[in-house]
Short mmCIF file of C-alpha atoms in Angstrom, two decimals:
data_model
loop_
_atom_site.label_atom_id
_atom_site.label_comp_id
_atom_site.label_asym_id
_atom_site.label_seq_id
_atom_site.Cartn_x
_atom_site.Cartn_y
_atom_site.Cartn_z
CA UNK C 1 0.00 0.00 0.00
CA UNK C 2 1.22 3.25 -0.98
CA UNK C 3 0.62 6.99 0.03
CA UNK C 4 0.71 9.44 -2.56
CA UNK C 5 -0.26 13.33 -1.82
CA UNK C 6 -2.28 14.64 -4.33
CA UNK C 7 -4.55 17.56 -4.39
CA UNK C 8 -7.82 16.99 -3.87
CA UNK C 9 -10.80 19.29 -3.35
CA UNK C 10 -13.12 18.29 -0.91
CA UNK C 11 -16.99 19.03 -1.35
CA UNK C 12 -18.29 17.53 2.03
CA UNK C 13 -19.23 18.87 5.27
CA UNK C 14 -15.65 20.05 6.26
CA UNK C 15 -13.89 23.09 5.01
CA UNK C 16 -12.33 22.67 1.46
CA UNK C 17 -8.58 20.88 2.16
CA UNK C 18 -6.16 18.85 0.54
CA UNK C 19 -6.55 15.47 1.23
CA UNK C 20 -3.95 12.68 0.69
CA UNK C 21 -4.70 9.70 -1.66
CA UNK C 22 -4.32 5.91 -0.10
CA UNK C 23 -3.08 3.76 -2.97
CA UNK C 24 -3.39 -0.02 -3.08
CA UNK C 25 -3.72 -2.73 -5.79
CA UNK C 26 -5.67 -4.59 -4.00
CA UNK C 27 -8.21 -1.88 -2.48
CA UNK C 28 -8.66 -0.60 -5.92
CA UNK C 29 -9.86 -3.28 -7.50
CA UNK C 30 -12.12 -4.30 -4.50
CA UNK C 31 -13.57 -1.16 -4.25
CA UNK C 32 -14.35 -0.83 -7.87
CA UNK C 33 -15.99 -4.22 -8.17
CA UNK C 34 -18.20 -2.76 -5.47
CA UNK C 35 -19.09 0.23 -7.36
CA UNK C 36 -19.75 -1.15 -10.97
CA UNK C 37 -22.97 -3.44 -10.20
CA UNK C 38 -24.55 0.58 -8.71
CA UNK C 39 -22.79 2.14 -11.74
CA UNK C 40 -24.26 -0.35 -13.91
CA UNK C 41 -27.98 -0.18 -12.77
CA UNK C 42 -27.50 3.80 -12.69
CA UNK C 43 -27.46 3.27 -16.90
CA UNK C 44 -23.59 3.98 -17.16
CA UNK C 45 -21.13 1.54 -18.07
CA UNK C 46 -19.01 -0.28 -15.70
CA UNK C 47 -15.79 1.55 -14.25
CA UNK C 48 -17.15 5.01 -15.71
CA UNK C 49 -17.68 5.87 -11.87
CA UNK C 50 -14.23 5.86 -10.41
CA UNK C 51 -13.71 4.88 -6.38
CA UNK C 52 -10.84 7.10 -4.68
CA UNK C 53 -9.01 6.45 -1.09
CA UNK C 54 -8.69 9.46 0.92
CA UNK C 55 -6.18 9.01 4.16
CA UNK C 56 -8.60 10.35 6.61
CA UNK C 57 -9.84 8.89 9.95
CA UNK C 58 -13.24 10.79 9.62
CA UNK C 59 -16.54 8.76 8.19
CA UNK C 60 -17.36 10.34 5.33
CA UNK C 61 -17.38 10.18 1.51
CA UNK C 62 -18.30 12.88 -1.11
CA UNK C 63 -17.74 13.95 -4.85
CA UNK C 64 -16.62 16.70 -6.16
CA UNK C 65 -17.98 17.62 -9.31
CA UNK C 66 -16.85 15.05 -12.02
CA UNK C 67 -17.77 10.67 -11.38
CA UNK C 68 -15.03 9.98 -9.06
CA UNK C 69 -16.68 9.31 -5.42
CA UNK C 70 -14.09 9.90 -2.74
CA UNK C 71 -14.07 7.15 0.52
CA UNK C 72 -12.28 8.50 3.72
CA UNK C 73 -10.17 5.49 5.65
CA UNK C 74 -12.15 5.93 8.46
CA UNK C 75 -15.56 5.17 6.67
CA UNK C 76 -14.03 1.82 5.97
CA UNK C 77 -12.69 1.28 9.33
CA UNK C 78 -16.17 1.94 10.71
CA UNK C 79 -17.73 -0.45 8.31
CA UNK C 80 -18.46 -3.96 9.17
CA UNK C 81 -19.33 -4.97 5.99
CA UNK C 82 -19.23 -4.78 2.32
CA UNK C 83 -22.64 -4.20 2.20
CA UNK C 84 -22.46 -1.03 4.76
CA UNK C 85 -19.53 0.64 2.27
CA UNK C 86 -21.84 -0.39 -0.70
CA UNK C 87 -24.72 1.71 0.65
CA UNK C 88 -22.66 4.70 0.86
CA UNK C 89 -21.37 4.36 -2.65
CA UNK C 90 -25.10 4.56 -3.70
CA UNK C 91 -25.97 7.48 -1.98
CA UNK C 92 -22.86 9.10 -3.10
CA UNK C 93 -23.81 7.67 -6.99
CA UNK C 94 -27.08 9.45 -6.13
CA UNK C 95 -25.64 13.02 -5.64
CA UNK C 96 -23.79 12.33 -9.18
CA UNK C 97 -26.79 11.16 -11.32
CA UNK C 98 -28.22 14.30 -9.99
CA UNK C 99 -25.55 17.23 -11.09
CA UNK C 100 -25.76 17.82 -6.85
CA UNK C 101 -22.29 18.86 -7.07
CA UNK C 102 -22.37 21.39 -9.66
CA UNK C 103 -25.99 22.24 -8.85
CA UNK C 104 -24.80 23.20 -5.41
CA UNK C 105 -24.31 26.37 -6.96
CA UNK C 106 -27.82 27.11 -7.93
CA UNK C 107 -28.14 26.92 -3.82
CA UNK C 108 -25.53 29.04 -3.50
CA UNK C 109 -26.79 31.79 -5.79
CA UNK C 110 -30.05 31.79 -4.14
CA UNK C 111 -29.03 32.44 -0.80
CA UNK C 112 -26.55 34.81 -2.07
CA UNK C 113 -29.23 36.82 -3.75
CA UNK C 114 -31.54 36.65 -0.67
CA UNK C 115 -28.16 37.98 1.58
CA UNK C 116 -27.49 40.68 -1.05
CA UNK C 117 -30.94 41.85 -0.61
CA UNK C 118 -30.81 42.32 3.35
CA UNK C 119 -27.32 44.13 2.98
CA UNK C 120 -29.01 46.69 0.62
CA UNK C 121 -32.52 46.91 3.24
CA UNK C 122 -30.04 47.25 5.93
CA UNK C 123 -27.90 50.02 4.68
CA UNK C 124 -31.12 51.65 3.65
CA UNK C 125 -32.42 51.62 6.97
CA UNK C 126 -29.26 52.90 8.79
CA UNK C 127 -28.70 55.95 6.09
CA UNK C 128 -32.43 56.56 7.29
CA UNK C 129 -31.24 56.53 10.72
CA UNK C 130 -32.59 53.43 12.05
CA UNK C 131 -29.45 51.61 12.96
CA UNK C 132 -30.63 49.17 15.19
CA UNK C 133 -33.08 47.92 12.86
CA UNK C 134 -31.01 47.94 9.88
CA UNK C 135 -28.85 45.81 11.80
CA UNK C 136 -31.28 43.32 12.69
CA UNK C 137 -32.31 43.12 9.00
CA UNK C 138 -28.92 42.35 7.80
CA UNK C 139 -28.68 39.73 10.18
CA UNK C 140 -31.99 38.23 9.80
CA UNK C 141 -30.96 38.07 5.93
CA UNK C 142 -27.79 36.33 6.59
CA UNK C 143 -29.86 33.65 8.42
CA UNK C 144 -32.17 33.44 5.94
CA UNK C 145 -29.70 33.12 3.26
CA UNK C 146 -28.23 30.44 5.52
CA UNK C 147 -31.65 28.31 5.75
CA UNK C 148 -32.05 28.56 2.50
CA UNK C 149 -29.01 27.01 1.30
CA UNK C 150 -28.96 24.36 4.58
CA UNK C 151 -32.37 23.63 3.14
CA UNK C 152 -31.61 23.09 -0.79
CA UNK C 153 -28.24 20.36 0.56
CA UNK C 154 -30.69 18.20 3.01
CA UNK C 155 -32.92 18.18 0.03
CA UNK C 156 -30.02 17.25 -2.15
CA UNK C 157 -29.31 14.29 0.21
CA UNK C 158 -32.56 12.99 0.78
CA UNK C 159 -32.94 12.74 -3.35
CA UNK C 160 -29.59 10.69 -3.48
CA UNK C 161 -30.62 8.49 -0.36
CA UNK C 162 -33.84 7.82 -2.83
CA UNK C 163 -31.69 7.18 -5.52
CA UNK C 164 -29.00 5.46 -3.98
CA UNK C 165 -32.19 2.67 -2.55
CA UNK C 166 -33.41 2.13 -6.58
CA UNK C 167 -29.47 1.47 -7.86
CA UNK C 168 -28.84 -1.08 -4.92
CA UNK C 169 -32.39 -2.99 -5.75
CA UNK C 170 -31.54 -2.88 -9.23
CA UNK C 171 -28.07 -4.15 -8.96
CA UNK C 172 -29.43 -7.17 -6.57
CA UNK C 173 -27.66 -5.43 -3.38
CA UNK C 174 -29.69 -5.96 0.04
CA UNK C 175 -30.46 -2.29 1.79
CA UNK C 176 -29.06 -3.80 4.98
CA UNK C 177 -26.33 -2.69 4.37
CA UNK C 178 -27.51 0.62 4.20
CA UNK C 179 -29.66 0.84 7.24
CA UNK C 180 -26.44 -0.59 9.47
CA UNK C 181 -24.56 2.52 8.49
CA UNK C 182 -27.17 5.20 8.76
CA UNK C 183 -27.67 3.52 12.08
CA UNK C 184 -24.13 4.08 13.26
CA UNK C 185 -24.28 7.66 12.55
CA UNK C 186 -27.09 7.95 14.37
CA UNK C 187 -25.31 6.39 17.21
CA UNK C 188 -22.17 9.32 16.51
CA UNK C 189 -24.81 11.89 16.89
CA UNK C 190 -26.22 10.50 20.04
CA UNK C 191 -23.29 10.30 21.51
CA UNK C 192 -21.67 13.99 20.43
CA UNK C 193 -25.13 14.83 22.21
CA UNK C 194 -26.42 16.14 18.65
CA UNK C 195 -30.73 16.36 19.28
CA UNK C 196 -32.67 14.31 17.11
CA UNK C 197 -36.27 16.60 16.73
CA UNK C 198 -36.64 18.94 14.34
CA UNK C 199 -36.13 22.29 15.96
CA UNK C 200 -32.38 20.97 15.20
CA UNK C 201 -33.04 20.43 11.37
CA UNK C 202 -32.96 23.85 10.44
CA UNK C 203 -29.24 24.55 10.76
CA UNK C 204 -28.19 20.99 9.16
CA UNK C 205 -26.77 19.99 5.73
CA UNK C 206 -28.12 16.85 6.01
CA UNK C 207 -31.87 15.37 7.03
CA UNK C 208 -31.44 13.78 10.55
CA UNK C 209 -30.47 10.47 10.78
CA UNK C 210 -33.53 8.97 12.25
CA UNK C 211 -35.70 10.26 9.51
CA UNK C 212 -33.56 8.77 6.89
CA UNK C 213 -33.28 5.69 8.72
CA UNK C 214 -37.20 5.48 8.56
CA UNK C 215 -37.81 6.28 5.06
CA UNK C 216 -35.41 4.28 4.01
CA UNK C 217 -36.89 1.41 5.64
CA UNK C 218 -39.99 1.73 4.15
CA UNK C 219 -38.14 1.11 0.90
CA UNK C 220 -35.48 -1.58 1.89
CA UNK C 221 -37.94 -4.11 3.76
CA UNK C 222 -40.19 -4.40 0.39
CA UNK C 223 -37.48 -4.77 -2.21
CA UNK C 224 -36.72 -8.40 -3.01
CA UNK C 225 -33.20 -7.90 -2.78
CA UNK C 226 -33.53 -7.13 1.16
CA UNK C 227 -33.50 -11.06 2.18
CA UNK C 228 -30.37 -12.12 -0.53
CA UNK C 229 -27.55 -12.67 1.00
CA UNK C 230 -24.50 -10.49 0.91
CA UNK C 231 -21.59 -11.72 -2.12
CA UNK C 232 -19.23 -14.08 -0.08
CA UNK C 233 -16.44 -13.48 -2.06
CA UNK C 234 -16.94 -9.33 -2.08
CA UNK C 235 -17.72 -10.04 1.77
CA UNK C 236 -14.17 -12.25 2.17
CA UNK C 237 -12.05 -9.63 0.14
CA UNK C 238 -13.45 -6.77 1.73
CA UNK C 239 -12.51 -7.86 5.49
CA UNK C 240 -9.21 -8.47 3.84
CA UNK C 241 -8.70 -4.86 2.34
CA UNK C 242 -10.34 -3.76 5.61
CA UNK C 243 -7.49 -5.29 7.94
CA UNK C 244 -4.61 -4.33 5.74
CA UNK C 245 -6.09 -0.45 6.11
CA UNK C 246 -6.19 -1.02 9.75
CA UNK C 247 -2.46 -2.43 9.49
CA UNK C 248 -1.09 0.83 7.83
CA UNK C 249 -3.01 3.26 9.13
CA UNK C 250 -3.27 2.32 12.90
CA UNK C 251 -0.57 3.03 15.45
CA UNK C 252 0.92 -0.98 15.75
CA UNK C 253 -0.06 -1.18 19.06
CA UNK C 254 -4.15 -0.30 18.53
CA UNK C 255 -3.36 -2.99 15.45
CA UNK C 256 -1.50 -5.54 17.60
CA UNK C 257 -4.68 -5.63 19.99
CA UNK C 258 -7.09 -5.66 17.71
CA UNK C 259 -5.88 -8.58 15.74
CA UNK C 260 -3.65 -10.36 18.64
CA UNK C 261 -1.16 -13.27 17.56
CA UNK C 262 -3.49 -16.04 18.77
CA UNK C 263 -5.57 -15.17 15.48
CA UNK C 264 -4.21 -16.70 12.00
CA UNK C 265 -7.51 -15.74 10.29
CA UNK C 266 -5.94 -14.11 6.96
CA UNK C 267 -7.55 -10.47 7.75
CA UNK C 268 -5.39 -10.43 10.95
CA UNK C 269 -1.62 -11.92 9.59
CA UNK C 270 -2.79 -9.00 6.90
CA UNK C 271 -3.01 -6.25 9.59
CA UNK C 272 0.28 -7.64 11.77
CA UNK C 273 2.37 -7.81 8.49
CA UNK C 274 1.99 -3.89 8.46
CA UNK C 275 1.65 -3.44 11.95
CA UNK C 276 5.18 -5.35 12.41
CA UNK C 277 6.75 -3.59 9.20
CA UNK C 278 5.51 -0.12 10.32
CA UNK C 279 7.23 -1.42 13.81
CA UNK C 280 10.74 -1.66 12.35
CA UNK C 281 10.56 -5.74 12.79
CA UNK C 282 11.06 -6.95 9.12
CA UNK C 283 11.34 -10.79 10.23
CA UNK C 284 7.66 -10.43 12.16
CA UNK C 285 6.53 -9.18 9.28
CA UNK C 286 7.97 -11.59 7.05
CA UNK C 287 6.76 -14.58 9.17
CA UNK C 288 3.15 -13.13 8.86
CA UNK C 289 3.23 -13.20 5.08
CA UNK C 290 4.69 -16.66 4.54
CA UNK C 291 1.93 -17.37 6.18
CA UNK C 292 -0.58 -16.01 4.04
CA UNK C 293 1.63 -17.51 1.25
CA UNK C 294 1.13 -20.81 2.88
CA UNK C 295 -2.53 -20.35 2.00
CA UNK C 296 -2.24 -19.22 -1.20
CA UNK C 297 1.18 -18.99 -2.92
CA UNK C 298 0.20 -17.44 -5.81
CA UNK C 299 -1.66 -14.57 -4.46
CA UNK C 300 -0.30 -11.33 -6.43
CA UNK C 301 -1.03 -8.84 -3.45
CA UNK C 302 0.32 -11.68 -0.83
CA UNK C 303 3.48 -11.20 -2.95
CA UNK C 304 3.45 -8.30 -3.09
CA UNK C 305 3.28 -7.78 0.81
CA UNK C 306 6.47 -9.82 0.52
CA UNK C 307 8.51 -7.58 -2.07
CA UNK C 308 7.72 -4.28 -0.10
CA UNK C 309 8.69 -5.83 3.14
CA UNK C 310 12.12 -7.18 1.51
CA UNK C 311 12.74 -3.54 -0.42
CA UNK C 312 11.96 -1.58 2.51
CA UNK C 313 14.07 -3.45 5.00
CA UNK C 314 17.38 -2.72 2.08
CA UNK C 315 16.85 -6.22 0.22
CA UNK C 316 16.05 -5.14 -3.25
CA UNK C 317 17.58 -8.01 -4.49
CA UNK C 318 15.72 -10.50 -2.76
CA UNK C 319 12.37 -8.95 -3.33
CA UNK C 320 12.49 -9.31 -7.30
CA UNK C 321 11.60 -12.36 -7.15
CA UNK C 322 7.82 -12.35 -5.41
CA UNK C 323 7.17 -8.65 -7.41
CA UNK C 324 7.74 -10.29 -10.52
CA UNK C 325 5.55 -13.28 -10.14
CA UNK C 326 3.07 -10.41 -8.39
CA UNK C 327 3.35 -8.68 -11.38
CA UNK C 328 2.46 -11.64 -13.86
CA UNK C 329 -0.01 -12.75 -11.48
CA UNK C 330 -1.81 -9.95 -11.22
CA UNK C 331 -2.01 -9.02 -15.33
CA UNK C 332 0.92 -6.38 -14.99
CA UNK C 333 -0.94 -4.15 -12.22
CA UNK C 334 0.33 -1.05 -12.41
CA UNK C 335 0.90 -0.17 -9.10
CA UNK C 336 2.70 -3.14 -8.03
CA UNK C 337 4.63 -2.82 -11.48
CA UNK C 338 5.45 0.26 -10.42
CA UNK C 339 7.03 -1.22 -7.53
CA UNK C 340 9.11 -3.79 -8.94
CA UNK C 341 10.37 -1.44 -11.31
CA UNK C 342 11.58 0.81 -7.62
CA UNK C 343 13.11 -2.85 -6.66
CA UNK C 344 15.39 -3.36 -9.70
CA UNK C 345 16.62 0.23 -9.75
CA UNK C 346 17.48 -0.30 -5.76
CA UNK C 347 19.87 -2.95 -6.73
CA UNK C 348 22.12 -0.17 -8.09
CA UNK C 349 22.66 -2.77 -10.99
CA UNK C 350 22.82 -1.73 -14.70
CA UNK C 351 21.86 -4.80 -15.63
CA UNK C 352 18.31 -5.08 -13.90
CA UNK C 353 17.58 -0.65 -15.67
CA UNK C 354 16.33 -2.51 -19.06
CA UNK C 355 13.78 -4.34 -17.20
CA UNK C 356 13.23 -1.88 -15.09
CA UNK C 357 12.31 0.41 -18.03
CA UNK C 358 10.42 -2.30 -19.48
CA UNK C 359 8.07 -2.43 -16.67
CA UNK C 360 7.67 1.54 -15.50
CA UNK C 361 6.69 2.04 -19.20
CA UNK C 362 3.87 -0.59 -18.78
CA UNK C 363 2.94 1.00 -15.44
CA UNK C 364 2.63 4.72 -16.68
CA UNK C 365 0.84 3.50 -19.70
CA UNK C 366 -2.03 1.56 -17.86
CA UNK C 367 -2.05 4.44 -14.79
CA UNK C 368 -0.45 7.46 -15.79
CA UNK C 369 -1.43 9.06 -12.52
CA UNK C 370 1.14 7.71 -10.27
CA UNK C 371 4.15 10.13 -9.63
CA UNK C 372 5.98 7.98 -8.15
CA UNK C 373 6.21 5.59 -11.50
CA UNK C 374 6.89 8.53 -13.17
CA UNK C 375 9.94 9.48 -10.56
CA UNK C 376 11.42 6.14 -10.92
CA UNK C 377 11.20 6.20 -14.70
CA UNK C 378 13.26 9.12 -14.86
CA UNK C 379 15.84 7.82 -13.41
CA UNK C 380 15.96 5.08 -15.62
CA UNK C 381 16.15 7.86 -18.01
CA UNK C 382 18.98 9.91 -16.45
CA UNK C 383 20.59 6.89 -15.86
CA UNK C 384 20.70 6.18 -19.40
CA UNK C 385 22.17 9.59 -20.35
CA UNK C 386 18.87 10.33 -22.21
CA UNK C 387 18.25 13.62 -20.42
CA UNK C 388 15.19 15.02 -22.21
CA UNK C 389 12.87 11.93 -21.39
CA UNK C 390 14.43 12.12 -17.48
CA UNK C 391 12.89 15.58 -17.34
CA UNK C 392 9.46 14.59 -19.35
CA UNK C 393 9.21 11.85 -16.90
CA UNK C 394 10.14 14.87 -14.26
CA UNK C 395 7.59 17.03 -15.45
CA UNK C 396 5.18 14.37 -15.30
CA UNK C 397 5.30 13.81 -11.79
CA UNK C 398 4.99 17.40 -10.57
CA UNK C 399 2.04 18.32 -12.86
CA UNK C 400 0.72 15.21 -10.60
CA UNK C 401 1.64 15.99 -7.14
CA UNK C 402 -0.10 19.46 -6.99
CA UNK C 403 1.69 22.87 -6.04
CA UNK C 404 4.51 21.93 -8.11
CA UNK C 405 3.55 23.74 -11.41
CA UNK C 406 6.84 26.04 -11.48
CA UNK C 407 8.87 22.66 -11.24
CA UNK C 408 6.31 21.59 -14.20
CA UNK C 409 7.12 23.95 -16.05
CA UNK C 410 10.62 24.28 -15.84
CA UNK C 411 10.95 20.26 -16.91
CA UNK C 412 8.82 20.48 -19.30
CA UNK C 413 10.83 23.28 -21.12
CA UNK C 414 14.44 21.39 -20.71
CA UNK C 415 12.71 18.12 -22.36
CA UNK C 416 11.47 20.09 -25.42
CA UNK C 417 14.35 21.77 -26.23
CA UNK C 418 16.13 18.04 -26.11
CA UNK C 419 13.17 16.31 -27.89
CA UNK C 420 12.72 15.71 -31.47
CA UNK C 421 10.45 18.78 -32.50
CA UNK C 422 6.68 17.33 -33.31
CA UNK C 423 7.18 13.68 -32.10
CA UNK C 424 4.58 12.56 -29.48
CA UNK C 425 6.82 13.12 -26.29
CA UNK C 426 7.61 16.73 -27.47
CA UNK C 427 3.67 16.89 -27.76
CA UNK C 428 3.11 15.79 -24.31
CA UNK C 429 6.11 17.93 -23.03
CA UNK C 430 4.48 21.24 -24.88
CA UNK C 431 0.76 20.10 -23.20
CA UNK C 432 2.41 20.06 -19.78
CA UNK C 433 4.17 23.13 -20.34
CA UNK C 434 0.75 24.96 -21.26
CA UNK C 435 -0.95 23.88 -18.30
CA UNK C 436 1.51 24.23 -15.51
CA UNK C 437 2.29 28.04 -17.33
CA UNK C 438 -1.24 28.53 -16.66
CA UNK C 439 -1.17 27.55 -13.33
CA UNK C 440 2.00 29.92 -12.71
CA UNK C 441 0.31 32.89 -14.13
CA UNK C 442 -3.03 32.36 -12.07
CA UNK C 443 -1.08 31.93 -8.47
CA UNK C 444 1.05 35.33 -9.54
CA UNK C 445 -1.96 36.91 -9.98
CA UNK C 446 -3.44 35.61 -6.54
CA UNK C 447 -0.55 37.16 -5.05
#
């Protein structure tokens, strides 16, 4: 599992931020093969919604404006089931059927109209010497404007709650699921002391929790899907992906007593592997994977474990051999390409840079959004004396990492003035160059 910082903007309840991006093979796929059946039965085709992995303890999920939905770590800590994530990714495939993302601005311009209005009453009324009152209609039109807005995003939720219901009965998905989750974050509220009747409604974003709960109901208990059981394999990877988050994620210790040492289950040698590694105890670690290997030894992401353990702990060498077979085993995932390409340029042999080459190029091609392929390309690159393609590959990864568009820039430049005029990397070099100039030129302007 890797961590890669990447900008993202963050619609949700929480101030806009930049959130880091979890990124795992494994998790990936899982979570995508959870998604498609919704994004199927929504009328889109399957991986056109994409599933992101936001390091964040909160429980939350949101999208921002495009079909990527965006899961926060601690959403699937909370979890206890596939079914529980699977009702949040139709609620969240709700608010994207309906534009809610980019219609939150028609919200926005209404309150903002209705606030305009009081500041104009209000500085009317204090030029005609009533200051108190034109006070007290400026702030009654700022809490207008505020209920208005509050208003239009609980109806905005309740809609995708509706929707998110039809896509999981349509894709053969029991609400369960759905009505577990809702039902813990009733629970949060309860406990943060957050009143349930609806004198409390008004200054919410979303429709209280025991409402939805009971609507929802209405709608779950009659749909034939509601007594199917959950998808045992879904339900088996899912607890899998859901202890290796806890391994690297947790502090060892909370992850050494929640999956002690008398457990060999596969979920908890997942979550000690990373809880020993993170721990500084490569041979713990190690001993934990051989014995998922001893279940399964052609598991790509069980090899996988393996490699990063060996190449962390300053034994490149060694962990060629379980990436590669990773790598063929998995159908040349890029991400663990990625990292078997980082493995063979660690040996600090000449001989392994072909392969190494051979691979990163594979990686970038299926998942051109991973700097850190692009960082160990280029020093295949530089390595190779071809200097132009070492600061493509440069360029690359900063237009990626966000905040980085003078560095953008500035590679992008060096590699066209070494590339063949025209070809399709000077193409891709000028591209980046345009953007990240753009980028410069709007932040010297904000200045």
């Amino acid at each position: 599992m890797f961590l890669f910082f990447l900008t993202v903007l963050a619609l949700s309840a929480r101030p806009v931020l930049a959130q880091s991006i979890l990124r795992d093979a494994e998790t990936e796929v899982l979570l995508q093969d959870m998604m498609d059946p919704l994004t199927v039965a929504a009328g889109l085709q399957r991986g056109q919604v994409r599933v992101h992995l936001l390091g964040d303890r909160s429980i939350n999920a949101f999208v921002a404006g495009s079909q990527d939905v965006y899961v926060f770590s601690g959403l699937i800590e909370a979890a206890d089931s596939a079914e529980e994530v699977q009702g949040v990714l139709a609620h969240e495939l709700g608010h994207i059927m309906g534009g809610h993302a980019i219609r939150v601005n028609d919200g926005a311009k209404t309150a903002t109209s209705i606030s305009l209005l009081s500041l104009l009453l209000g500085a009317a009324a204090i030029a005609a010497g009533g200051g108190e009152a034109g006070m007290g209609i400026m702030m009654a039109g700022q809490q207008a404007a505020l209920g208005k807005f509050l208003a239009f995003t609980r109806v905005q939720e309740s809609t995708a709650d509706a929707a998110g219901a039809q896509y999981l009965s349509t894709a053969g998905i029991s609400g369960r699921g759905s009505l577990a989750f809702f039902k813990k974050l009733q629970n949060l509220e309860f406990r943060y002391g957050i009143k349930q009747d609806d004198d409390q409604a008004y200054g919410r974003t979303h429709p209280m929790s025991g409402d939805r709960i009971q609507a929802l109901r209405e709608v779950y208990v009659i749909d034939p899907a509601w007594e199917k059981p959950a998808d045992p394999e879904i339900e088996r990877r899912f607890q899998r992906v859901k202890a290796k988050l806890s391994g690297f994620v947790s502090e060892p210790e909370r992850t050494l007593r929640k999956y002690p040492e008398s457990n060999n289950g596969i979920p908890a040698r997942y979550a000690r592997a990373y809880a020993w590694h993170k721990s500084a105890y490569p041979q713990k670690a190690l001993a934990e994977v051989e014995g998922l290997l001893a279940t399964n030894p052609e598991d790509p992401y069980f090899l996988e474990l393996e490699g990063q353990i060996l190449l962390e702990s300053g034994r490149p060498g060694e962990a060629i051999a379980p990436l590669r077979k990773a790598v063929a085993n998995s159908r040349s995932q890029p991400l663990i390409s990625a990292l078997l390409g980082h493995a063979l340029i660690a040996t600090e042999n000449s001989a392994n840079y072909p392969e190494a080459e051979k691979v990163l190029k594979t990686a970038v091609a299926l998942d051109n959004q991973n700097p850190f392929a692009w960082y160990q390309l280029g020093i295949v690159y530089a390595n190779k004396g071809d200097q132009p393609r070492a600061a493509l590959a440069s360029a690359e990864r900063y237009q990626l990492m966000g905040g980085q568009a003078p560095l953008a820039l500035r590679n992008a430049e060096v590699a066209m003035q070494g590339l063949p005029q025209g070809s399709p990397d000077w193409i891709r070099a000028q591209d980046i160059s345009l953007v990240a100039r753009a980028e410069v030129e709007r932040e010297r302007k904000r200045r």
